[in-house]
Amino acid sequence: MRLPHPLLETWSHEAEWIAALPDLIAACVDRWSLVVAEPFATPHSLVLPAGDVVLKLNAPAHEEAENEADALTAWAGEGAVRLLARDDQRRALLLERCRPGLELWKAGVDQVDIVGALIPRLQVEVDDEHPFTLLADEAERWSDEVPRRYAAAGEPFERRLLDFALDVYRSVDRRARLLVNQDLHGGNILAAEREPWLVIDPKPLVGERELEASGLLRNAENVTHWLDALVGLGFDRERARGWGVAHNLAWAWDERGGWLEHHVEEARRILSAR
């Protein structure tokens, strides 16, 4: 089996995991009696189709995927793919396969209406025993890391963008207890049979509902149009825009490449939108 080049490129610094993948695949195939086909050309996780299911393997360093299985368990197939089995030691998931699997942003339909119907089903309130990382804890980490990276890189973009993000981190609502997805966008919503559209690949946190705006605004052709739609779902407009900037700036850093200019530009574009 040939591993996808985008995956090898993304995890070139995780040589031990890459080398272990054939054995990990074989162990999962044996455990779940699978017949796998060639993997999809995905960059962040190894995803292999196996009939009506897919086998997904996450790299140990892929921290944002840590609670993916927990989020899918919480949703229980409501608007998202079903988790069929998990092997936490191998960081392996057995998932419902979406057929035909067309990405929403390639479907030529109104994404706003579809996402607007999904979000209220996915933003469930969790109890105190939940396994998820808190947005408040991440915001505290970002409020330290982002300015430190900014200074170390010689102030690579305008200070007002950084100051705006810091204000958002420091004003995080520590009482909020909604399950939210850091990476909801049209590339992670697929056409399916059980429901017309299902969410895949969640990056869950627990906190303010407006964090869910981040992936949508980052990938929006028209940021204002999406802000209008989110307000219609009960989002606070300025808080949604705020997390669009602050979260995307936190994700604009690559440990090997430093600041990613196109991600910084997305944060800048969201800040300028009204």
Tab-separated table of C-alpha atoms in Angstrom:
chain	number	residue	atom	x	y	z
A	1	MET	CA	0.000	0.000	0.000
A	2	ARG	CA	1.309	3.431	-0.943
A	3	LEU	CA	0.824	6.088	1.728
A	4	PRO	CA	-0.560	9.421	0.456
A	5	HIS	CA	2.090	12.027	-0.290
A	6	PRO	CA	0.153	14.803	1.542
A	7	LEU	CA	0.151	12.656	4.697
A	8	LEU	CA	3.869	11.927	4.423
A	9	GLU	CA	4.545	15.618	3.944
A	10	THR	CA	2.461	16.690	6.928
A	11	TRP	CA	4.012	14.147	9.300
A	12	SER	CA	7.545	13.985	7.906
A	13	HIS	CA	8.781	14.838	11.409
A	14	GLU	CA	6.913	11.816	12.838
A	15	ALA	CA	9.094	9.158	11.211
A	16	GLU	CA	8.395	6.585	13.912
A	17	TRP	CA	4.624	6.788	13.370
A	18	ILE	CA	5.000	6.670	9.575
A	19	ALA	CA	7.188	3.579	9.872
A	20	ALA	CA	4.678	1.920	12.199
A	21	LEU	CA	1.663	2.504	9.946
A	22	PRO	CA	1.799	-0.838	8.060
A	23	ASP	CA	1.714	-2.743	11.369
A	24	LEU	CA	-1.006	-0.474	12.760
A	25	ILE	CA	-3.136	-1.027	9.670
A	26	ALA	CA	-2.619	-4.794	9.835
A	27	ALA	CA	-3.605	-4.890	13.500
A	28	CYS	CA	-6.803	-2.919	12.868
A	29	VAL	CA	-7.681	-5.002	9.805
A	30	ASP	CA	-7.327	-8.125	11.910
A	31	ARG	CA	-9.217	-6.753	14.905
A	32	TRP	CA	-12.202	-5.491	12.915
A	33	SER	CA	-12.122	-8.032	10.016
A	34	LEU	CA	-11.658	-5.369	7.342
A	35	VAL	CA	-10.763	-5.450	3.683
A	36	VAL	CA	-9.248	-2.050	3.018
A	37	ALA	CA	-8.731	-0.251	-0.276
A	38	GLU	CA	-6.126	2.371	-1.126
A	39	PRO	CA	-6.210	5.350	1.258
A	40	PHE	CA	-7.770	8.698	0.473
A	41	ALA	CA	-5.248	11.466	-0.232
A	42	THR	CA	-5.831	13.203	3.104
A	43	PRO	CA	-3.009	15.243	4.685
A	44	HIS	CA	-3.711	15.073	8.420
A	45	SER	CA	-4.930	11.508	9.091
A	46	LEU	CA	-4.624	8.184	7.299
A	47	VAL	CA	-8.120	7.278	6.056
A	48	LEU	CA	-8.744	3.936	4.339
A	49	PRO	CA	-12.093	2.928	2.839
A	50	ALA	CA	-13.297	-0.556	3.737
A	51	GLY	CA	-16.693	-1.164	2.188
A	52	ASP	CA	-19.357	0.675	4.176
A	53	VAL	CA	-16.857	1.873	6.790
A	54	VAL	CA	-13.591	3.762	6.905
A	55	LEU	CA	-10.550	3.131	9.059
A	56	LYS	CA	-8.933	6.304	10.367
A	57	LEU	CA	-5.542	6.535	12.070
A	58	ASN	CA	-4.374	9.734	13.772
A	59	ALA	CA	-0.746	10.635	14.427
A	60	PRO	CA	0.310	10.872	18.088
A	61	ALA	CA	1.258	14.523	17.598
A	62	HIS	CA	-2.163	15.393	16.142
A	63	GLU	CA	-3.351	16.916	19.410
A	64	GLU	CA	-6.495	18.581	18.047
A	65	ALA	CA	-7.844	15.099	17.171
A	66	GLU	CA	-7.423	13.854	20.740
A	67	ASN	CA	-11.170	13.879	21.527
A	68	GLU	CA	-12.547	13.212	18.051
A	69	ALA	CA	-14.021	9.865	19.109
A	70	ASP	CA	-15.576	11.420	22.219
A	71	ALA	CA	-17.325	14.079	20.155
A	72	LEU	CA	-18.702	11.498	17.727
A	73	THR	CA	-19.898	9.442	20.698
A	74	ALA	CA	-21.666	12.472	22.164
A	75	TRP	CA	-23.403	13.218	18.862
A	76	ALA	CA	-24.425	9.564	18.350
A	77	GLY	CA	-24.917	10.027	14.620
A	78	GLU	CA	-27.040	13.166	14.914
A	79	GLY	CA	-25.691	15.287	12.084
A	80	ALA	CA	-22.291	13.590	12.175
A	81	VAL	CA	-20.785	10.276	11.080
A	82	ARG	CA	-21.274	7.390	13.487
A	83	LEU	CA	-18.351	6.056	15.457
A	84	LEU	CA	-18.517	2.267	15.166
A	85	ALA	CA	-15.422	1.300	17.171
A	86	ARG	CA	-12.267	2.817	18.613
A	87	ASP	CA	-8.799	1.671	19.592
A	88	ASP	CA	-7.273	4.433	21.694
A	89	GLN	CA	-3.901	2.734	22.031
A	90	ARG	CA	-3.463	2.747	18.251
A	91	ARG	CA	-5.329	6.077	17.839
A	92	ALA	CA	-7.621	4.259	15.413
A	93	LEU	CA	-11.281	4.874	14.648
A	94	LEU	CA	-13.754	2.776	12.695
A	95	LEU	CA	-16.303	5.142	11.181
A	96	GLU	CA	-19.445	5.135	9.098
A	97	ARG	CA	-18.574	5.839	5.483
A	98	CYS	CA	-20.268	8.732	3.711
A	99	ARG	CA	-21.502	7.925	0.246
A	100	PRO	CA	-21.234	9.579	-2.238
A	101	GLY	CA	-18.921	11.607	0.032
A	102	LEU	CA	-18.963	14.868	-1.934
A	103	GLU	CA	-17.646	17.794	0.109
A	104	LEU	CA	-20.275	20.454	0.781
A	105	TRP	CA	-18.151	23.293	-0.604
A	106	LYS	CA	-17.923	21.448	-3.954
A	107	ALA	CA	-21.642	20.688	-4.206
A	108	GLY	CA	-22.868	23.950	-5.722
A	109	VAL	CA	-25.581	24.385	-3.071
A	110	ASP	CA	-26.262	26.977	-0.385
A	111	GLN	CA	-23.853	26.051	2.394
A	112	VAL	CA	-25.428	28.489	4.839
A	113	ASP	CA	-28.773	26.672	4.958
A	114	ILE	CA	-27.155	23.264	5.428
A	115	VAL	CA	-24.691	24.368	8.101
A	116	GLY	CA	-27.445	26.353	9.801
A	117	ALA	CA	-29.488	23.180	10.176
A	118	LEU	CA	-26.533	21.177	11.514
A	119	ILE	CA	-25.098	23.524	14.148
A	120	PRO	CA	-28.067	23.464	16.582
A	121	ARG	CA	-27.920	19.652	16.583
A	122	LEU	CA	-24.189	19.546	17.259
A	123	GLN	CA	-23.834	22.220	19.927
A	124	VAL	CA	-24.983	20.085	22.840
A	125	GLU	CA	-24.435	21.084	26.461
A	126	VAL	CA	-22.139	18.727	28.364
A	127	ASP	CA	-22.055	17.822	32.030
A	128	ASP	CA	-19.146	18.273	34.413
A	129	GLU	CA	-17.821	14.760	33.706
A	130	HIS	CA	-17.063	15.423	30.043
A	131	PRO	CA	-13.626	14.412	28.644
A	132	PHE	CA	-13.070	17.498	26.485
A	133	THR	CA	-10.507	20.284	26.724
A	134	LEU	CA	-12.005	23.611	27.754
A	135	LEU	CA	-11.846	26.559	25.381
A	136	ALA	CA	-10.980	28.641	28.459
A	137	ASP	CA	-7.853	26.572	29.061
A	138	GLU	CA	-6.833	26.793	25.408
A	139	ALA	CA	-7.416	30.562	25.450
A	140	GLU	CA	-5.107	30.867	28.438
A	141	ARG	CA	-2.435	28.908	26.582
A	142	TRP	CA	-2.885	30.959	23.400
A	143	SER	CA	-2.668	34.242	25.325
A	144	ASP	CA	0.850	33.176	26.307
A	145	GLU	CA	2.011	31.415	23.143
A	146	VAL	CA	0.743	33.769	20.447
A	147	PRO	CA	2.504	36.963	21.659
A	148	ARG	CA	5.656	34.985	22.445
A	149	ARG	CA	5.772	33.639	18.882
A	150	TYR	CA	4.977	37.098	17.553
A	151	ALA	CA	7.913	38.662	19.393
A	152	ALA	CA	10.302	35.839	18.495
A	153	ALA	CA	9.468	36.266	14.795
A	154	GLY	CA	10.227	39.996	14.906
A	155	GLU	CA	6.619	41.253	14.929
A	156	PRO	CA	5.727	39.818	11.500
A	157	PHE	CA	2.276	41.436	11.221
A	158	GLU	CA	0.419	44.462	12.524
A	159	ARG	CA	0.180	44.794	16.312
A	160	ARG	CA	-3.543	45.581	16.261
A	161	LEU	CA	-4.285	42.076	14.987
A	162	LEU	CA	-2.418	40.556	17.917
A	163	ASP	CA	-3.997	42.928	20.452
A	164	PHE	CA	-7.475	42.121	19.158
A	165	ALA	CA	-6.838	38.383	19.566
A	166	LEU	CA	-5.452	38.854	23.071
A	167	ASP	CA	-8.603	40.720	24.108
A	168	VAL	CA	-10.681	37.760	22.914
A	169	TYR	CA	-8.547	35.181	24.750
A	170	ARG	CA	-8.627	37.153	27.991
A	171	SER	CA	-12.388	37.675	27.911
A	172	VAL	CA	-13.256	33.982	27.391
A	173	ASP	CA	-16.454	32.858	29.107
A	174	ARG	CA	-15.318	30.239	31.616
A	175	ARG	CA	-18.899	29.217	32.396
A	176	ALA	CA	-19.817	28.152	28.850
A	177	ARG	CA	-20.372	24.396	28.488
A	178	LEU	CA	-21.290	23.789	24.850
A	179	LEU	CA	-19.575	21.178	22.719
A	180	VAL	CA	-18.082	23.150	19.821
A	181	ASN	CA	-16.011	22.228	16.789
A	182	GLN	CA	-12.833	24.162	15.958
A	183	ASP	CA	-12.804	22.965	12.345
A	184	LEU	CA	-16.352	23.064	10.982
A	185	HIS	CA	-16.399	24.048	7.309
A	186	GLY	CA	-17.601	22.810	3.933
A	187	GLY	CA	-14.666	20.455	3.478
A	188	ASN	CA	-15.617	18.562	6.632
A	189	ILE	CA	-19.291	18.101	5.730
A	190	LEU	CA	-19.933	15.250	3.302
A	191	ALA	CA	-22.918	14.098	1.275
A	192	ALA	CA	-24.273	10.831	2.707
A	193	GLU	CA	-27.168	8.387	2.484
A	194	ARG	CA	-28.369	8.101	6.097
A	195	GLU	CA	-28.687	11.885	6.202
A	196	PRO	CA	-28.139	14.265	3.291
A	197	TRP	CA	-25.069	15.797	4.986
A	198	LEU	CA	-22.844	14.582	7.819
A	199	VAL	CA	-20.004	16.265	9.694
A	200	ILE	CA	-16.638	14.499	9.811
A	201	ASP	CA	-13.278	15.140	11.460
A	202	PRO	CA	-14.321	17.246	14.471
A	203	LYS	CA	-11.771	19.096	16.619
A	204	PRO	CA	-13.873	19.485	19.776
A	205	LEU	CA	-13.620	21.877	22.688
A	206	VAL	CA	-16.127	22.865	25.355
A	207	GLY	CA	-16.935	26.549	25.655
A	208	GLU	CA	-18.592	29.442	23.847
A	209	ARG	CA	-20.812	28.678	20.867
A	210	GLU	CA	-19.172	31.461	18.866
A	211	LEU	CA	-15.927	29.491	18.531
A	212	GLU	CA	-17.758	27.420	15.908
A	213	ALA	CA	-17.560	30.468	13.643
A	214	SER	CA	-13.800	30.082	13.236
A	215	GLY	CA	-13.634	27.440	10.507
A	216	LEU	CA	-16.643	28.838	8.687
A	217	LEU	CA	-15.279	32.381	8.534
A	218	ARG	CA	-11.782	31.185	7.636
A	219	ASN	CA	-13.159	29.435	4.560
A	220	ALA	CA	-15.861	31.963	3.666
A	221	GLU	CA	-15.966	33.741	0.342
A	222	ASN	CA	-18.119	36.380	2.018
A	223	VAL	CA	-17.408	36.755	5.746
A	224	THR	CA	-20.253	39.232	6.300
A	225	HIS	CA	-22.766	36.817	4.782
A	226	TRP	CA	-21.697	34.097	7.224
A	227	LEU	CA	-21.789	36.494	10.179
A	228	ASP	CA	-25.371	37.395	9.238
A	229	ALA	CA	-26.300	33.711	9.121
A	230	LEU	CA	-24.677	32.930	12.475
A	231	VAL	CA	-26.518	35.801	14.130
A	232	GLY	CA	-29.703	34.151	12.892
A	233	LEU	CA	-28.678	31.037	14.865
A	234	GLY	CA	-28.284	33.026	18.074
A	235	PHE	CA	-24.554	33.796	17.829
A	236	ASP	CA	-23.261	37.116	19.107
A	237	ARG	CA	-21.930	38.813	15.987
A	238	GLU	CA	-18.908	40.503	17.526
A	239	ARG	CA	-17.962	37.434	19.543
A	240	ALA	CA	-18.179	35.250	16.432
A	241	ARG	CA	-15.966	37.677	14.534
A	242	GLY	CA	-13.660	37.855	17.549
A	243	TRP	CA	-13.136	34.109	17.706
A	244	GLY	CA	-12.777	34.056	13.928
A	245	VAL	CA	-9.746	36.287	14.327
A	246	ALA	CA	-8.338	34.936	17.606
A	247	HIS	CA	-8.658	31.232	16.895
A	248	ASN	CA	-7.331	31.507	13.368
A	249	LEU	CA	-4.351	33.499	14.619
A	250	ALA	CA	-3.667	30.737	17.170
A	251	TRP	CA	-3.775	28.217	14.312
A	252	ALA	CA	-1.581	30.380	12.050
A	253	TRP	CA	1.603	28.926	13.547
A	254	ASP	CA	3.524	25.913	12.292
A	255	GLU	CA	6.231	24.471	14.545
A	256	ARG	CA	8.495	23.880	11.564
A	257	GLY	CA	7.528	26.770	9.289
A	258	GLY	CA	6.683	29.553	11.725
A	259	TRP	CA	3.889	32.000	10.932
A	260	LEU	CA	1.708	30.935	7.999
A	261	GLU	CA	1.001	34.108	6.074
A	262	HIS	CA	-2.179	32.870	4.397
A	263	HIS	CA	-3.696	32.047	7.811
A	264	VAL	CA	-2.672	35.449	9.147
A	265	GLU	CA	-4.346	36.981	6.103
A	266	GLU	CA	-7.556	35.085	6.877
A	267	ALA	CA	-7.538	36.514	10.413
A	268	ARG	CA	-6.954	39.979	8.955
A	269	ARG	CA	-9.837	39.531	6.495
A	270	ILE	CA	-12.214	38.452	9.259
A	271	LEU	CA	-11.216	41.415	11.424
A	272	SER	CA	-12.039	43.850	8.641
A	273	ALA	CA	-15.483	42.322	7.968
A	274	ARG	CA	-18.659	43.792	9.406
